[in-house]
Coordinates of N, CA, C and O in Angstrom, one line a residue:
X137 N 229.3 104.5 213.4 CA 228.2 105.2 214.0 C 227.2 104.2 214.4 O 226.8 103.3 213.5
X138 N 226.7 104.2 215.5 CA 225.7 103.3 216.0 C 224.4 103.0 215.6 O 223.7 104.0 216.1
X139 N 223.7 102.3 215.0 CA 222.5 102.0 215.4 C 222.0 101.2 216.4 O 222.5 100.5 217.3
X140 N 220.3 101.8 215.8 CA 219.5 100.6 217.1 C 218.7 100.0 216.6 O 218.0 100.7 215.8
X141 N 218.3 98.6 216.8 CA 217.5 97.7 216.2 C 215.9 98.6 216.7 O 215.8 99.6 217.3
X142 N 215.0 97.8 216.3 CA 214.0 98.3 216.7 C 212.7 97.2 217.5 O 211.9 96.5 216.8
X143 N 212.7 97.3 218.4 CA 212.1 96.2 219.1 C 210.7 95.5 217.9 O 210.3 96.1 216.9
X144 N 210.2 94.5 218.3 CA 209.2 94.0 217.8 C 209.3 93.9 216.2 O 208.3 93.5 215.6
X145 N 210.5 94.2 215.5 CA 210.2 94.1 214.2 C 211.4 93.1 213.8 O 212.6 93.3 213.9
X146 N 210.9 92.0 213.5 CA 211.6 90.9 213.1 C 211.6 90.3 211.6 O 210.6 90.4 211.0
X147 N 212.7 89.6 211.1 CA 212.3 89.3 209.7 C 211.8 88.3 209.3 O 211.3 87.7 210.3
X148 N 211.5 87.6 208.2 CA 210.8 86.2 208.1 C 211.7 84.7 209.1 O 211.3 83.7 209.7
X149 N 212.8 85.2 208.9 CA 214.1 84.3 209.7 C 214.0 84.5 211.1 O 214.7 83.7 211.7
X150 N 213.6 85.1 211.6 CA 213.4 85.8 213.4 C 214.3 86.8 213.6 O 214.1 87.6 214.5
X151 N 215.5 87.0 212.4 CA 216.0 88.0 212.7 C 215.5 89.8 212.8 O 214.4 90.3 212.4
X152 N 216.8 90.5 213.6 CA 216.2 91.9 214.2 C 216.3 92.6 212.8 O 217.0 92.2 211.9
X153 N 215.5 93.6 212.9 CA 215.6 94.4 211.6 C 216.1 95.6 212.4 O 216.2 95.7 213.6
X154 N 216.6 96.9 211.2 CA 217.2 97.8 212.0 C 217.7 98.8 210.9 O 218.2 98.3 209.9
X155 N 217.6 99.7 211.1 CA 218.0 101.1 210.0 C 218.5 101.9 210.6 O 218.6 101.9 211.8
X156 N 219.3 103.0 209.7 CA 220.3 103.7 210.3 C 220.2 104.7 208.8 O 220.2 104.4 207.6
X157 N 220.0 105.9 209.6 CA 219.7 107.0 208.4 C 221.3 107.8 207.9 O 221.7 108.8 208.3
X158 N 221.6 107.3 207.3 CA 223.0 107.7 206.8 C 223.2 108.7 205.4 O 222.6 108.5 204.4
X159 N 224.2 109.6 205.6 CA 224.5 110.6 204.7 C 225.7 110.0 204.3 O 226.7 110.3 205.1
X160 N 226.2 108.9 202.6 CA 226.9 108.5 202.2 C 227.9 109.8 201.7 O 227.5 111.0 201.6
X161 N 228.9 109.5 201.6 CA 229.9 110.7 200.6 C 230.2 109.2 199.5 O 230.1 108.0 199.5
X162 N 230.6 110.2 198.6 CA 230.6 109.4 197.7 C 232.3 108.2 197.8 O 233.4 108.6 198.2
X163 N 232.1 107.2 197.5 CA 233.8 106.3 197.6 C 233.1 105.0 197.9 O 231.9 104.7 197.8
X164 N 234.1 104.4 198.4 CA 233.6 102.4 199.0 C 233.8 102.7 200.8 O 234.7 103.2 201.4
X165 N 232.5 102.0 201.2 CA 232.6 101.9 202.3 C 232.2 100.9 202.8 O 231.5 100.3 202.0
X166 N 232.4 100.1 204.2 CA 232.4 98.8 204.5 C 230.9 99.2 205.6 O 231.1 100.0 206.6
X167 N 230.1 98.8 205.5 CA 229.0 98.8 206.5 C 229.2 97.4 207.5 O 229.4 96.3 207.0
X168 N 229.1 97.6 208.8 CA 228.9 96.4 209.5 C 228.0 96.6 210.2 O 227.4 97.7 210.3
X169 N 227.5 95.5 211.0 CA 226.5 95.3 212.0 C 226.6 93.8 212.8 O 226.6 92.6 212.5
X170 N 226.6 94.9 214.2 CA 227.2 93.7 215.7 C 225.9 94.2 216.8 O 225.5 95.2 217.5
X171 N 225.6 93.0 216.6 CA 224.1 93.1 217.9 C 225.0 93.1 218.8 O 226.2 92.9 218.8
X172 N 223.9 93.3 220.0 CA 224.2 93.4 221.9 C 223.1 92.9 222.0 O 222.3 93.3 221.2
X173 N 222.7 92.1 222.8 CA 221.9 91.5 224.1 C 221.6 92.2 224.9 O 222.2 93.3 225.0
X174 N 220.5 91.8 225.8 CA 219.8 92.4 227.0 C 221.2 92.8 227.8 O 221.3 93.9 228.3
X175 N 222.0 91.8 227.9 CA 222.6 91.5 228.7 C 224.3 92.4 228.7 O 225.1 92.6 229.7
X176 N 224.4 92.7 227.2 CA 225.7 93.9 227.2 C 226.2 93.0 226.4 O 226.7 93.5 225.4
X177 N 226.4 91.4 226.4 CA 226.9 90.7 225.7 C 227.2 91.1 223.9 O 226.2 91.7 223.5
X178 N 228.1 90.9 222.9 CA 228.4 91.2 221.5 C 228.8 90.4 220.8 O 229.3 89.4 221.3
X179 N 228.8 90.5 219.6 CA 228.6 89.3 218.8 C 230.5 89.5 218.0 O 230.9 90.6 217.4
X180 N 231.2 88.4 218.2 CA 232.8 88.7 218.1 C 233.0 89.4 216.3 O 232.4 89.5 215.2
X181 N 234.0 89.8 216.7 CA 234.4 90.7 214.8 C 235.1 89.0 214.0 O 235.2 88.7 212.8
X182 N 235.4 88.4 214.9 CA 235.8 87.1 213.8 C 234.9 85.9 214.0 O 234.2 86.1 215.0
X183 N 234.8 85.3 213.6 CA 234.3 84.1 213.8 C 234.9 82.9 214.0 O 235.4 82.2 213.1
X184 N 234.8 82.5 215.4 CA 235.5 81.4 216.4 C 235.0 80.2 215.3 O 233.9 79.9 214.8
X185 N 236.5 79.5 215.2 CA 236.5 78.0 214.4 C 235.8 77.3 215.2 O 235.8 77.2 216.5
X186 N 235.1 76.7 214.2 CA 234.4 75.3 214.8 C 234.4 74.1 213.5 O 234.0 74.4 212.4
X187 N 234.8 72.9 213.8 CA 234.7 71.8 213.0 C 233.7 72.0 212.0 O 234.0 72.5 210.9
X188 N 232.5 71.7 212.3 CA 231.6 71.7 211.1 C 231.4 73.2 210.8 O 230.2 73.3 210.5
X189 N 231.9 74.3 210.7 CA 231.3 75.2 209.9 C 229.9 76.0 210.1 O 229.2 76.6 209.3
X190 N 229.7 75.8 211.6 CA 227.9 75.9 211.6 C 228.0 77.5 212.4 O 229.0 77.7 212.9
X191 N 227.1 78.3 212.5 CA 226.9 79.5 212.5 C 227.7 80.7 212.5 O 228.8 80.9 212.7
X192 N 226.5 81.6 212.0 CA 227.4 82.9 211.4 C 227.6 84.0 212.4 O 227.8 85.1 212.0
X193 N 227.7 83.6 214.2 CA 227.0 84.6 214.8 C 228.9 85.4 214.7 O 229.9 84.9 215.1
X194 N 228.8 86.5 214.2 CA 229.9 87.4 214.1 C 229.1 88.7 213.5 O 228.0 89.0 213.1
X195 N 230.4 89.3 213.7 CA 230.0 90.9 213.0 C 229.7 91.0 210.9 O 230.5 91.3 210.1
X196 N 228.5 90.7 210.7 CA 228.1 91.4 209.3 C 229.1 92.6 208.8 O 229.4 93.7 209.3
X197 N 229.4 92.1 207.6 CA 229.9 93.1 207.1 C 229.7 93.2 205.4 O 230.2 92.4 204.6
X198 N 229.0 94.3 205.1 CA 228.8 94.3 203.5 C 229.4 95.7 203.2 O 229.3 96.8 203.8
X199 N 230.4 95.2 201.7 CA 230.8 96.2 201.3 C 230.0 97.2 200.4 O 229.0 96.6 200.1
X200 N 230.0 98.4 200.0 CA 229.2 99.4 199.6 C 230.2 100.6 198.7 O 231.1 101.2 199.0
X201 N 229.7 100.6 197.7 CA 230.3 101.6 196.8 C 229.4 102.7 196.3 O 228.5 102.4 195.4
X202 N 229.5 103.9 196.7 CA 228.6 105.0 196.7 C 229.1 105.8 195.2 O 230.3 106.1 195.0
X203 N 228.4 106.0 194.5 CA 228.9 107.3 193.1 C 228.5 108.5 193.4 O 227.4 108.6 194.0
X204 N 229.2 109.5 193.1 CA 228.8 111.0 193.0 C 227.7 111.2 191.8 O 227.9 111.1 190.6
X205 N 226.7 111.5 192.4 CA 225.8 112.0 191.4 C 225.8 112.8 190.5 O 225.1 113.0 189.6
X206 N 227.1 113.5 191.4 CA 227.3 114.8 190.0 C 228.2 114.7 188.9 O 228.5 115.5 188.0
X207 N 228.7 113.4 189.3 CA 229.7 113.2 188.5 C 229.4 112.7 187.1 O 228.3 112.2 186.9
X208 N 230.4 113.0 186.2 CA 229.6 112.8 184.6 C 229.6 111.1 184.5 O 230.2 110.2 185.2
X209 N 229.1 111.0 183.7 CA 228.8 109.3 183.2 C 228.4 108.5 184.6 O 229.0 107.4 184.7
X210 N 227.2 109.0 185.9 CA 227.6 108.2 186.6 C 225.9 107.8 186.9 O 225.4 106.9 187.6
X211 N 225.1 108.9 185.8 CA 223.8 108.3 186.0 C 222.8 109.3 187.0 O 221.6 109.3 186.8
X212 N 223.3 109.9 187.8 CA 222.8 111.3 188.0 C 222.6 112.4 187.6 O 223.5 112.8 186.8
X213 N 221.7 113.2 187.9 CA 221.6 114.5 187.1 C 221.5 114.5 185.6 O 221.3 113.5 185.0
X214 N 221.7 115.7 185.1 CA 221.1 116.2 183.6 C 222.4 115.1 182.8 O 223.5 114.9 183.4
X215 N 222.2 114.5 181.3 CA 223.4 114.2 180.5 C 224.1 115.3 180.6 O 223.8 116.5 180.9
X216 N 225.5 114.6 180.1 CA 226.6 115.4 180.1 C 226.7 115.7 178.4 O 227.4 114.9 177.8
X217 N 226.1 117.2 177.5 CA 226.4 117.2 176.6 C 227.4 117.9 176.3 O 227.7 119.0 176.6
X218 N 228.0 116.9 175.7 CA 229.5 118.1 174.8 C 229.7 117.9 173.3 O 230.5 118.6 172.7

């Protein structure tokens, strides 16, 4: 599902900042994020070898593990007395 960066809001690094209002289900999920340019241009899903090792411009990807809140022992909602 797409986001969109948001013009003019940049981070201490220059990088774009950008949110995306999402309704998790509970399980692991892989979040990524791949800019576009003015220009249509995208940032590749691997990252082209280069000798020294030097930039990260590829597709971000952070993994993410969501719990059911209703689930017992998981820290949401009322204790589970029995």
């Amino acid at each position: 599902m797409p986001g969109r960066g948001r013009t003019g809001l940049t981070g201490p690094d220059g990088g774009r900042r950008w949110r995306l209002a999402w309704t998790a289900a509970p399980g692991e999920h892989l979040l990524s994020v791949r800019a576009t340019d003015a220009e249509g241009r995208t940032l590749p899903l691997e990252q082209p070898w280069n000798r020294g090792g030097f930039a990260g411009n590829l597709v971000q990807r952070v993994p993410v593990l969501c719990l059911d809140e209703h689930a017992p022992g998981s820290g949401g909602g009322p204790p589970d007395r029995r």
